[in-house]
CSV table of C-alpha atoms in Angstrom, one decimal:
chain,number,residue,atom,x,y,z
A,7,UNK,CA,0.9,47.3,-24.1
A,8,UNK,CA,2.2,45.8,-27.3
A,9,UNK,CA,3.2,42.6,-25.5
A,10,UNK,CA,-0.3,42.3,-24.0
A,11,UNK,CA,-1.9,42.8,-27.4
A,12,UNK,CA,0.3,40.0,-28.8
A,13,UNK,CA,-0.7,37.7,-26.0
A,14,UNK,CA,-4.4,38.5,-26.5
A,15,UNK,CA,-4.1,37.8,-30.2
A,16,UNK,CA,-2.4,34.5,-29.6
A,17,UNK,CA,-5.1,33.5,-27.1
A,18,UNK,CA,-7.8,34.3,-29.6
A,19,UNK,CA,-6.0,32.3,-32.3
A,20,UNK,CA,-5.8,29.3,-30.0
A,21,UNK,CA,-9.5,29.5,-29.3
A,22,UNK,CA,-10.3,29.6,-33.0
A,23,UNK,CA,-8.4,26.3,-33.6
A,24,UNK,CA,-10.9,23.5,-33.5
A,25,UNK,CA,-9.6,21.1,-36.1
A,26,UNK,CA,-6.4,19.9,-37.7
A,27,UNK,CA,-7.3,22.0,-40.8
A,28,UNK,CA,-7.3,25.1,-38.5
A,29,UNK,CA,-3.7,24.3,-37.5
A,30,UNK,CA,-2.6,25.1,-41.1
A,31,UNK,CA,-1.7,21.5,-42.1
A,32,UNK,CA,-2.0,20.3,-45.7
A,33,UNK,CA,-5.0,18.3,-46.8
A,34,UNK,CA,-3.1,15.0,-46.9
A,35,UNK,CA,-2.3,15.2,-43.2
A,36,UNK,CA,-5.7,16.4,-42.2
A,37,UNK,CA,-7.1,13.2,-43.9
A,38,UNK,CA,-4.5,11.1,-42.2
A,39,UNK,CA,-5.5,12.5,-38.8
A,40,UNK,CA,-9.1,11.8,-39.6
A,41,UNK,CA,-8.3,8.2,-40.6
A,42,UNK,CA,-6.6,7.7,-37.3
A,43,UNK,CA,-9.6,8.9,-35.4
A,44,UNK,CA,-7.9,12.2,-34.4
A,45,UNK,CA,-10.9,14.5,-34.5
A,46,UNK,CA,-9.6,17.6,-32.7
A,47,UNK,CA,-6.0,18.6,-31.8
A,48,UNK,CA,-4.8,18.4,-28.2
A,49,UNK,CA,-3.6,21.4,-26.3
A,50,UNK,CA,0.1,20.8,-27.0
A,51,UNK,CA,-0.6,20.4,-30.7
A,52,UNK,CA,-2.6,23.6,-30.8
A,53,UNK,CA,0.3,25.5,-29.1
A,54,UNK,CA,3.2,23.8,-30.9
A,55,UNK,CA,2.2,23.1,-34.5
A,56,UNK,CA,1.6,26.7,-35.6
A,57,UNK,CA,5.0,27.8,-34.3
A,58,UNK,CA,6.7,24.8,-35.9
A,59,UNK,CA,5.0,25.5,-39.3
A,60,UNK,CA,6.4,29.0,-39.1
A,61,UNK,CA,9.9,27.4,-38.9
A,62,UNK,CA,10.6,28.1,-35.2
A,63,UNK,CA,12.6,25.8,-32.9
A,64,UNK,CA,10.6,24.5,-29.9
A,65,UNK,CA,11.1,23.6,-26.3
A,66,UNK,CA,7.8,21.9,-25.4
A,67,UNK,CA,6.7,20.6,-22.0
A,68,UNK,CA,3.4,18.8,-21.6
A,69,UNK,CA,1.8,16.1,-19.6
A,70,UNK,CA,2.2,12.5,-20.6
A,71,UNK,CA,-0.5,11.2,-22.9
A,72,UNK,CA,-1.1,14.7,-24.3
A,73,UNK,CA,-0.2,14.0,-27.9
A,74,UNK,CA,3.4,15.2,-28.0
A,75,UNK,CA,4.4,12.8,-30.8
A,76,UNK,CA,1.8,14.2,-33.1
A,77,UNK,CA,2.9,17.7,-32.1
A,78,UNK,CA,6.3,17.2,-33.7
A,79,UNK,CA,5.4,14.6,-36.3
A,80,UNK,CA,2.8,16.7,-38.1
A,81,UNK,CA,4.9,19.8,-38.8
A,82,UNK,CA,7.8,17.6,-40.0
A,83,UNK,CA,5.6,15.6,-42.4
A,84,UNK,CA,3.9,18.9,-43.5
A,85,UNK,CA,7.4,20.3,-44.4
A,86,UNK,CA,8.3,17.1,-46.2
A,87,UNK,CA,5.2,17.3,-48.4
A,88,UNK,CA,5.8,21.0,-49.0
A,89,UNK,CA,9.3,20.1,-50.1
A,90,UNK,CA,7.9,17.5,-52.5
A,91,UNK,CA,5.4,19.9,-54.0
A,92,UNK,CA,8.1,22.6,-54.6
A,93,UNK,CA,11.1,20.4,-55.6
A,94,UNK,CA,9.6,17.2,-56.8
A,95,UNK,CA,9.4,13.9,-54.9
A,96,UNK,CA,12.7,12.5,-56.3
A,97,UNK,CA,14.7,15.6,-55.3
A,98,UNK,CA,13.7,15.4,-51.6
A,99,UNK,CA,16.7,14.5,-49.4
A,100,UNK,CA,16.9,11.2,-47.7
A,101,UNK,CA,17.1,11.3,-43.9
A,102,UNK,CA,14.9,14.4,-43.8
A,103,UNK,CA,14.3,14.2,-40.0
A,104,UNK,CA,15.9,12.5,-37.1
A,105,UNK,CA,14.1,11.7,-33.9
A,106,UNK,CA,16.1,10.6,-30.9
A,107,UNK,CA,14.6,8.5,-28.1
A,108,UNK,CA,16.2,7.3,-24.8
A,109,UNK,CA,14.5,3.9,-25.0
A,110,UNK,CA,14.1,1.3,-27.7
A,111,UNK,CA,10.4,0.7,-27.1
A,112,UNK,CA,9.6,4.5,-27.4
A,113,UNK,CA,11.6,4.7,-30.6
A,114,UNK,CA,9.5,1.9,-32.1
A,115,UNK,CA,6.3,3.5,-31.0
A,116,UNK,CA,7.3,6.9,-32.5
A,117,UNK,CA,8.2,5.3,-35.8
A,118,UNK,CA,4.8,3.5,-35.9
A,119,UNK,CA,3.0,6.8,-35.5
A,120,UNK,CA,5.0,8.4,-38.2
A,121,UNK,CA,4.2,5.5,-40.5
A,122,UNK,CA,0.5,5.7,-39.6
A,123,UNK,CA,0.4,9.4,-40.4
A,124,UNK,CA,2.5,9.0,-43.6
A,125,UNK,CA,0.9,5.8,-44.9
A,126,UNK,CA,-0.9,7.7,-47.7
A,127,UNK,CA,2.1,9.6,-48.9
A,128,UNK,CA,4.6,6.8,-49.3
A,129,UNK,CA,6.6,7.7,-46.2
A,130,UNK,CA,9.6,5.5,-45.4
A,131,UNK,CA,10.8,5.3,-41.8
A,132,UNK,CA,13.8,3.4,-40.3
A,133,UNK,CA,14.3,2.5,-36.7
A,134,UNK,CA,17.8,2.2,-35.4
A,135,UNK,CA,18.0,0.8,-31.8
A,136,UNK,CA,20.2,-1.6,-29.9
A,137,UNK,CA,19.3,-5.2,-29.5
A,138,UNK,CA,18.3,-5.5,-33.2
A,139,UNK,CA,20.3,-6.9,-36.2
A,140,UNK,CA,22.8,-4.2,-37.4
A,141,UNK,CA,22.8,-5.6,-41.0
A,142,UNK,CA,19.0,-5.4,-41.3
A,143,UNK,CA,19.1,-1.8,-40.1
A,144,UNK,CA,21.8,-1.1,-42.7
A,145,UNK,CA,19.5,-2.5,-45.4
A,146,UNK,CA,16.7,-0.3,-44.1
A,147,UNK,CA,18.9,2.7,-44.4
A,148,UNK,CA,19.7,1.7,-48.0
A,149,UNK,CA,16.0,2.0,-48.9
A,150,UNK,CA,16.3,5.8,-48.5
A,151,UNK,CA,14.0,6.6,-45.6
A,152,UNK,CA,12.9,10.1,-45.0
A,153,UNK,CA,12.5,9.6,-41.2
A,154,UNK,CA,15.0,8.0,-38.8
A,155,UNK,CA,14.0,7.2,-35.3
A,156,UNK,CA,16.9,6.1,-33.2
A,157,UNK,CA,18.5,5.6,-29.8
A,158,UNK,CA,21.7,7.6,-29.6
A,159,UNK,CA,24.1,4.8,-29.1
A,160,UNK,CA,23.0,2.7,-32.0
A,161,UNK,CA,22.9,5.8,-34.3
A,162,UNK,CA,26.5,6.5,-33.4
A,163,UNK,CA,27.3,2.9,-34.3
A,164,UNK,CA,25.8,3.4,-37.8
A,165,UNK,CA,27.5,6.8,-38.3
A,166,UNK,CA,30.9,5.1,-37.6
A,167,UNK,CA,30.4,1.8,-39.3
A,168,UNK,CA,27.7,2.0,-42.0
A,169,UNK,CA,29.3,2.9,-45.4
A,170,UNK,CA,27.8,5.9,-47.1
A,171,UNK,CA,25.5,6.8,-44.2
A,172,UNK,CA,25.6,10.5,-43.4
A,173,UNK,CA,23.2,13.1,-41.9
A,174,UNK,CA,24.7,16.1,-43.6
A,175,UNK,CA,21.4,16.9,-45.4
A,176,UNK,CA,19.3,16.6,-42.2
A,177,UNK,CA,16.5,19.2,-41.9
A,178,UNK,CA,14.9,18.4,-38.5
A,179,UNK,CA,16.1,17.1,-35.2
A,180,UNK,CA,13.8,16.0,-32.4
A,181,UNK,CA,14.8,15.0,-28.9
A,182,UNK,CA,11.9,13.2,-27.4
A,183,UNK,CA,12.1,12.9,-23.6
A,184,UNK,CA,14.7,15.6,-24.0
A,185,UNK,CA,15.5,15.9,-20.3
A,186,UNK,CA,16.7,12.3,-20.3
A,187,UNK,CA,18.7,12.6,-23.5
A,188,UNK,CA,20.4,15.7,-22.1
A,189,UNK,CA,21.5,13.8,-19.0
A,190,UNK,CA,25.1,12.6,-18.5
A,191,UNK,CA,24.2,9.1,-19.6
A,192,UNK,CA,23.8,10.2,-23.2
A,193,UNK,CA,26.2,13.0,-23.2
A,194,UNK,CA,29.0,11.5,-25.3
A,195,UNK,CA,26.7,9.9,-27.9
A,196,UNK,CA,24.6,13.1,-28.2
A,197,UNK,CA,27.7,15.2,-28.7
A,198,UNK,CA,28.9,12.9,-31.4
A,199,UNK,CA,25.6,13.2,-33.2
A,200,UNK,CA,25.4,17.0,-32.9
A,201,UNK,CA,28.9,17.3,-34.3
A,202,UNK,CA,28.0,15.6,-37.6
A,203,UNK,CA,24.6,17.1,-38.4
A,204,UNK,CA,24.0,20.6,-39.9
A,205,UNK,CA,23.6,23.5,-37.6
A,206,UNK,CA,21.2,25.0,-40.1
A,207,UNK,CA,18.2,22.8,-39.1
A,208,UNK,CA,15.0,22.9,-37.1
A,209,UNK,CA,15.3,21.5,-33.5
A,210,UNK,CA,12.4,20.4,-31.3
A,211,UNK,CA,12.8,19.4,-27.6
A,212,UNK,CA,9.8,17.6,-26.1
A,213,UNK,CA,9.3,16.1,-22.7
A,214,UNK,CA,6.8,15.7,-19.8
A,215,UNK,CA,9.5,17.0,-17.4
A,216,UNK,CA,11.8,19.4,-19.0
A,217,UNK,CA,15.2,20.4,-17.6
A,218,UNK,CA,15.8,24.0,-16.5
A,219,UNK,CA,19.6,23.6,-16.9
A,220,UNK,CA,20.5,26.3,-19.4
A,221,UNK,CA,23.9,24.7,-20.1
A,222,UNK,CA,22.2,21.4,-21.0
A,223,UNK,CA,19.7,23.2,-23.3
A,224,UNK,CA,22.5,25.0,-25.1
A,225,UNK,CA,24.0,21.7,-26.1
A,226,UNK,CA,21.1,21.1,-28.4
A,227,UNK,CA,22.0,24.3,-30.4
A,228,UNK,CA,18.6,25.8,-30.5
A,229,UNK,CA,18.0,29.0,-32.4
A,230,UNK,CA,15.7,31.5,-30.6
A,231,UNK,CA,13.3,28.7,-29.5
A,232,UNK,CA,9.7,29.1,-28.5
A,233,UNK,CA,9.0,27.8,-25.0
A,234,UNK,CA,5.7,26.0,-24.8
A,235,UNK,CA,4.4,24.9,-21.4
A,236,UNK,CA,1.0,23.4,-21.5
A,237,UNK,CA,1.4,22.2,-17.9
A,238,UNK,CA,3.5,23.0,-14.8
A,239,UNK,CA,7.0,21.6,-14.4
A,240,UNK,CA,5.8,18.5,-12.5
A,241,UNK,CA,2.1,17.7,-12.6
A,242,UNK,CA,-0.3,14.8,-13.0
A,243,UNK,CA,-3.7,14.9,-14.8
A,244,UNK,CA,-6.9,15.5,-12.7
A,245,UNK,CA,-8.3,12.1,-13.8
A,246,UNK,CA,-5.6,10.2,-12.0
A,247,UNK,CA,-6.4,9.0,-8.5
A,248,UNK,CA,-3.2,8.8,-6.5
A,249,UNK,CA,-3.1,6.6,-3.3
A,250,UNK,CA,-0.7,5.4,-0.7
A,251,UNK,CA,-0.8,1.8,0.7
A,252,UNK,CA,1.4,1.6,3.8
A,253,UNK,CA,1.8,-1.6,5.8
A,254,UNK,CA,4.8,-3.3,7.6
A,255,UNK,CA,7.7,-4.1,5.3
A,256,UNK,CA,7.2,-7.8,5.6
A,257,UNK,CA,3.7,-7.4,4.1
A,258,UNK,CA,4.9,-5.5,1.0
A,259,UNK,CA,4.5,-8.5,-1.4
A,260,UNK,CA,1.1,-9.4,0.2
A,261,UNK,CA,0.0,-5.8,-0.4
A,262,UNK,CA,0.9,-6.1,-4.1
A,263,UNK,CA,-1.0,-9.4,-4.5
A,264,UNK,CA,-4.0,-7.9,-2.6
A,265,UNK,CA,-4.3,-4.9,-4.9
A,266,UNK,CA,-3.9,-7.0,-8.0
A,267,UNK,CA,-6.5,-9.5,-6.7
A,268,UNK,CA,-9.0,-6.8,-5.7
A,269,UNK,CA,-8.5,-5.0,-9.1
A,270,UNK,CA,-8.4,-8.3,-11.1
A,271,UNK,CA,-10.3,-6.8,-14.0
A,272,UNK,CA,-7.7,-4.1,-14.6
A,273,UNK,CA,-4.5,-4.0,-16.6
A,274,UNK,CA,-1.6,-2.9,-14.4
A,275,UNK,CA,2.0,-1.8,-14.6
A,276,UNK,CA,4.1,-2.6,-11.5
A,277,UNK,CA,7.3,-0.5,-11.3
A,278,UNK,CA,10.4,-1.9,-9.5
A,279,UNK,CA,13.9,-0.5,-8.9
A,280,UNK,CA,15.9,-3.5,-10.3
A,281,UNK,CA,15.8,-5.8,-13.3
A,282,UNK,CA,16.1,-8.8,-10.9
A,283,UNK,CA,12.9,-7.7,-9.1
A,284,UNK,CA,10.9,-7.7,-12.3
A,285,UNK,CA,11.7,-11.3,-12.9
A,286,UNK,CA,11.2,-12.4,-9.3
A,287,UNK,CA,7.9,-10.6,-8.9
A,288,UNK,CA,6.6,-11.8,-12.3
A,289,UNK,CA,7.4,-15.4,-11.4
A,290,UNK,CA,5.8,-15.0,-7.9
A,291,UNK,CA,2.6,-13.6,-9.4
A,292,UNK,CA,2.5,-16.3,-12.0
A,293,UNK,CA,2.6,-18.9,-9.3
A,294,UNK,CA,-0.4,-17.3,-7.8
A,295,UNK,CA,-2.4,-17.4,-11.1
A,296,UNK,CA,-1.9,-13.7,-11.8
A,297,UNK,CA,-0.9,-13.2,-15.5
A,298,UNK,CA,2.3,-11.2,-15.2
A,299,UNK,CA,5.2,-10.7,-17.5
A,300,UNK,CA,8.5,-8.8,-16.9
A,301,UNK,CA,10.2,-6.2,-19.0
A,302,UNK,CA,13.6,-4.6,-18.2
A,303,UNK,CA,16.8,-3.4,-19.8
A,304,UNK,CA,18.6,-6.7,-19.2
A,305,UNK,CA,16.2,-8.5,-21.6
A,306,UNK,CA,17.1,-8.8,-25.3
A,307,UNK,CA,15.1,-6.6,-27.6
A,308,UNK,CA,13.0,-9.4,-29.2
A,309,UNK,CA,12.1,-10.6,-25.7
A,310,UNK,CA,11.1,-7.1,-24.6
A,311,UNK,CA,9.0,-6.6,-27.7
A,312,UNK,CA,7.2,-10.0,-27.1
A,313,UNK,CA,6.5,-9.0,-23.5
A,314,UNK,CA,5.1,-5.6,-24.5
A,315,UNK,CA,2.9,-7.2,-27.2
A,316,UNK,CA,1.6,-9.8,-24.8
A,317,UNK,CA,0.6,-7.0,-22.4
A,318,UNK,CA,-0.9,-4.8,-25.1
A,319,UNK,CA,-3.0,-7.8,-26.5
A,320,UNK,CA,-4.3,-8.7,-23.1
A,321,UNK,CA,-2.6,-12.0,-23.0
A,322,UNK,CA,-0.9,-10.8,-19.8
A,323,UNK,CA,-2.7,-8.3,-17.5
A,324,UNK,CA,0.3,-7.2,-15.4
A,325,UNK,CA,3.5,-5.8,-16.7
A,326,UNK,CA,6.3,-5.8,-14.1
A,327,UNK,CA,8.9,-3.3,-15.2
A,328,UNK,CA,11.8,-1.1,-14.5
A,329,UNK,CA,11.9,2.5,-15.6
A,330,UNK,CA,12.7,1.4,-19.1
A,331,UNK,CA,8.9,1.4,-19.5
A,332,UNK,CA,8.2,4.6,-17.7
A,333,UNK,CA,8.8,7.1,-20.5
A,334,UNK,CA,6.6,7.7,-23.5
A,335,UNK,CA,5.0,4.3,-24.1
A,336,UNK,CA,1.4,4.8,-25.2
A,337,UNK,CA,-0.6,1.8,-23.9
A,338,UNK,CA,-4.1,3.1,-23.8
A,339,UNK,CA,-5.6,0.2,-21.8
A,340,UNK,CA,-3.5,0.7,-18.6
A,341,UNK,CA,-5.9,1.1,-15.7
A,342,UNK,CA,-3.5,1.2,-12.8
A,343,UNK,CA,0.2,1.9,-12.0
A,344,UNK,CA,1.7,0.4,-8.8
A,345,UNK,CA,5.0,1.8,-7.4
A,346,UNK,CA,6.4,-1.3,-5.8
A,347,UNK,CA,9.6,0.7,-5.2
A,348,UNK,CA,9.0,4.4,-4.9
A,349,UNK,CA,11.4,6.5,-7.0
A,350,UNK,CA,13.5,9.2,-5.5
A,351,UNK,CA,13.6,11.4,-8.6
A,352,UNK,CA,10.3,13.3,-9.0
A,353,UNK,CA,10.6,13.2,-12.8
A,354,UNK,CA,10.6,9.4,-12.6
A,355,UNK,CA,7.4,9.4,-10.5
A,356,UNK,CA,5.7,11.7,-13.0
A,357,UNK,CA,6.6,9.5,-16.0
A,358,UNK,CA,5.6,6.3,-14.2
A,359,UNK,CA,2.1,7.4,-13.1
A,360,UNK,CA,1.7,9.0,-16.6
A,361,UNK,CA,1.3,5.5,-18.1
A,362,UNK,CA,-2.3,5.5,-16.9
A,363,UNK,CA,-5.1,8.1,-17.1
A,364,UNK,CA,-4.1,9.0,-20.6
A,365,UNK,CA,-6.1,11.0,-23.2
A,366,UNK,CA,-8.8,12.0,-20.8
A,367,UNK,CA,-9.3,8.6,-19.3
A,368,UNK,CA,-9.2,7.9,-15.5
A,369,UNK,CA,-6.7,5.7,-13.8
A,370,UNK,CA,-5.1,4.7,-10.4
A,371,UNK,CA,-1.6,5.2,-9.1
A,372,UNK,CA,-0.8,3.3,-5.9
A,373,UNK,CA,2.5,3.6,-4.1
A,374,UNK,CA,3.5,0.8,-1.6
A,375,UNK,CA,5.3,2.1,1.5
A,376,UNK,CA,6.3,0.8,4.9
A,377,UNK,CA,4.7,2.7,7.8
A,378,UNK,CA,8.0,4.4,8.6
A,379,UNK,CA,8.1,5.9,5.1
A,380,UNK,CA,4.5,6.9,4.7
A,381,UNK,CA,4.8,10.6,5.8
A,382,UNK,CA,7.9,11.1,3.7
A,383,UNK,CA,6.2,9.6,0.6
A,384,UNK,CA,3.1,11.8,1.1
A,385,UNK,CA,5.2,14.9,1.4
A,386,UNK,CA,7.3,13.9,-1.6
A,387,UNK,CA,4.3,13.5,-3.9
A,388,UNK,CA,2.6,16.7,-2.6
A,389,UNK,CA,5.9,18.6,-3.2
A,390,UNK,CA,6.2,17.6,-6.8
A,391,UNK,CA,2.6,17.5,-7.9
A,392,UNK,CA,0.8,19.7,-5.4
A,393,UNK,CA,-1.7,16.9,-4.8
A,394,UNK,CA,-2.3,14.9,-1.6
A,395,UNK,CA,-2.3,11.1,-1.5
A,396,UNK,CA,-5.4,9.4,-0.1
A,397,UNK,CA,-4.9,6.1,1.8
A,398,UNK,CA,-5.7,2.9,0.0
A,399,UNK,CA,-8.5,1.3,1.8
A,400,UNK,CA,-7.7,-2.3,2.9
A,401,UNK,CA,-8.3,-4.5,5.9
A,402,UNK,CA,-5.0,-5.6,7.4
A,403,UNK,CA,-6.4,-9.0,8.4
A,404,UNK,CA,-7.2,-9.7,4.8
A,405,UNK,CA,-3.7,-8.8,3.7
A,406,UNK,CA,-2.3,-11.1,6.4
A,407,UNK,CA,-4.4,-14.0,5.1
A,408,UNK,CA,-2.2,-13.9,1.9
A,409,UNK,CA,1.0,-14.2,3.9
A,410,UNK,CA,1.6,-17.9,3.8
A,411,UNK,CA,0.7,-18.4,0.1
A,412,UNK,CA,2.7,-15.3,-1.0
A,413,UNK,CA,5.8,-16.4,1.1
A,414,UNK,CA,5.8,-19.9,-0.4
A,415,UNK,CA,5.3,-18.5,-3.9
A,416,UNK,CA,8.3,-16.2,-3.4
A,417,UNK,CA,10.4,-19.0,-2.1
A,418,UNK,CA,9.7,-21.1,-5.1
A,419,UNK,CA,10.4,-18.2,-7.4
A,420,UNK,CA,13.8,-17.5,-5.8
A,421,UNK,CA,14.7,-21.2,-6.3
A,422,UNK,CA,13.6,-21.1,-9.9
A,423,UNK,CA,15.6,-17.9,-10.6
A,424,UNK,CA,18.7,-19.6,-9.4
A,425,UNK,CA,18.1,-22.3,-11.9
A,426,UNK,CA,17.7,-19.8,-14.7
A,427,UNK,CA,20.9,-18.0,-13.7
A,428,UNK,CA,22.8,-21.3,-13.9
A,429,UNK,CA,21.4,-22.0,-17.4
A,430,UNK,CA,22.5,-18.6,-18.7
A,431,UNK,CA,26.0,-19.0,-17.4
A,432,UNK,CA,26.5,-22.4,-19.1
A,433,UNK,CA,24.9,-21.6,-22.4
A,434,UNK,CA,24.2,-18.0,-23.2
A,435,UNK,CA,22.7,-16.8,-26.4
A,436,UNK,CA,19.2,-16.1,-27.7
A,437,UNK,CA,17.9,-19.5,-26.8
A,438,UNK,CA,17.9,-18.4,-23.2
A,439,UNK,CA,14.9,-16.3,-24.0
A,440,UNK,CA,12.7,-19.4,-24.4
A,441,UNK,CA,14.0,-20.8,-21.1
A,442,UNK,CA,13.2,-17.6,-19.2
A,443,UNK,CA,9.8,-17.2,-20.8
A,444,UNK,CA,9.0,-20.8,-20.0
A,445,UNK,CA,10.1,-20.4,-16.4
A,446,UNK,CA,8.2,-17.1,-16.0
A,447,UNK,CA,5.0,-18.9,-17.0
A,448,UNK,CA,4.2,-17.0,-20.2
A,449,UNK,CA,4.2,-20.2,-22.3
A,450,UNK,CA,1.5,-21.9,-20.3
A,451,UNK,CA,3.7,-24.1,-18.2
A,452,UNK,CA,2.0,-25.5,-15.0
A,453,UNK,CA,3.5,-24.1,-11.8
A,454,UNK,CA,3.5,-25.8,-8.4
A,455,UNK,CA,1.0,-23.3,-6.9
A,456,UNK,CA,-1.2,-22.5,-9.9
A,457,UNK,CA,-3.1,-24.0,-12.8
A,458,UNK,CA,-2.1,-23.9,-16.4
A,459,UNK,CA,-2.8,-20.4,-17.9
């Protein structure tokens, strides 16, 4: 009976929260939210922020695009301002909070949101990710930032090599995309970090697909955490239309071109299994006058940022990517996600299709499959999301009409990629970025099958 009364009380409390002021945030942050156009808190913010303001650790699981970054950034900044008001600004410790991210692009995005929320309070934020100049990051640390957003590997590099850098005063630790960070790929780096930060801290774990492995969760050293699940373990939003396009394997590239041509007014993300495929498909699409650009883990960080900026600005309408772009990136204008290669891990599927239909908007997710795989794919998606895939409506003869042009474009693309590979082996270095960008058509070079973009 007592438990039921507590649940009813908590439910009434959530229903009463209609603004960021109702969450218990300070006036400075309420104004910051208003200036960013955040009128009402999202469900995950309503459920997580009050617990965080009470000083509790969190394990939070919510759909992609649900406002998870704000759910952990707001209580951290509120605590920082509270510390300033009680102890004075100059006495506040540097490196107040650390946010770990599995990808560089997500780390940069998280930092930009912290900076936007803290623009009126003099917040300093440092981003420590691989692929960027180590010395410049050391200079940024010397400016005494309150917030550090980092990838685990690069943070360990700084802990080992940057003189005077220590996290012994850290108050908050956030693992964003926590299920990925707790995987074996990050195990050693994460353990190195956990061994040098205070145990007396607040810890938040956020993800759209949270692990249930208790042993993994214990590694994060949580203290009586509150579990928040604003969605089921694996789910997609109701505004996402999920479809299956199955044709013979030799028509797979034609199917991709057909969809992008039919939906030519849309911005699209095309997910592939390999880095090589991102470059090959981008070049093939460019040859067919479709403005595509690749992004993968094999590209240098400046090149990845340029590709992402071109896509966000609308200069390129198609981003061909590996799963380096599947987690956390907030690109509001994505209309469609295409699974050129269907993932085997259900978590990966959820994160991929979560790049569209964000913040209440609608979107499309289309998975390409050969006829022999169609039933397996349909069962796979139904098993992880509880939703059935409708068939993408297309006339096969129209797809076949593209066969000759697409085949020739792919042949030329394969030939060009061989040239790029030879150039990289001979020279190496950052100058190769310009060669690859030029070959991939993003600098306006005329291709053999297309016009100048």
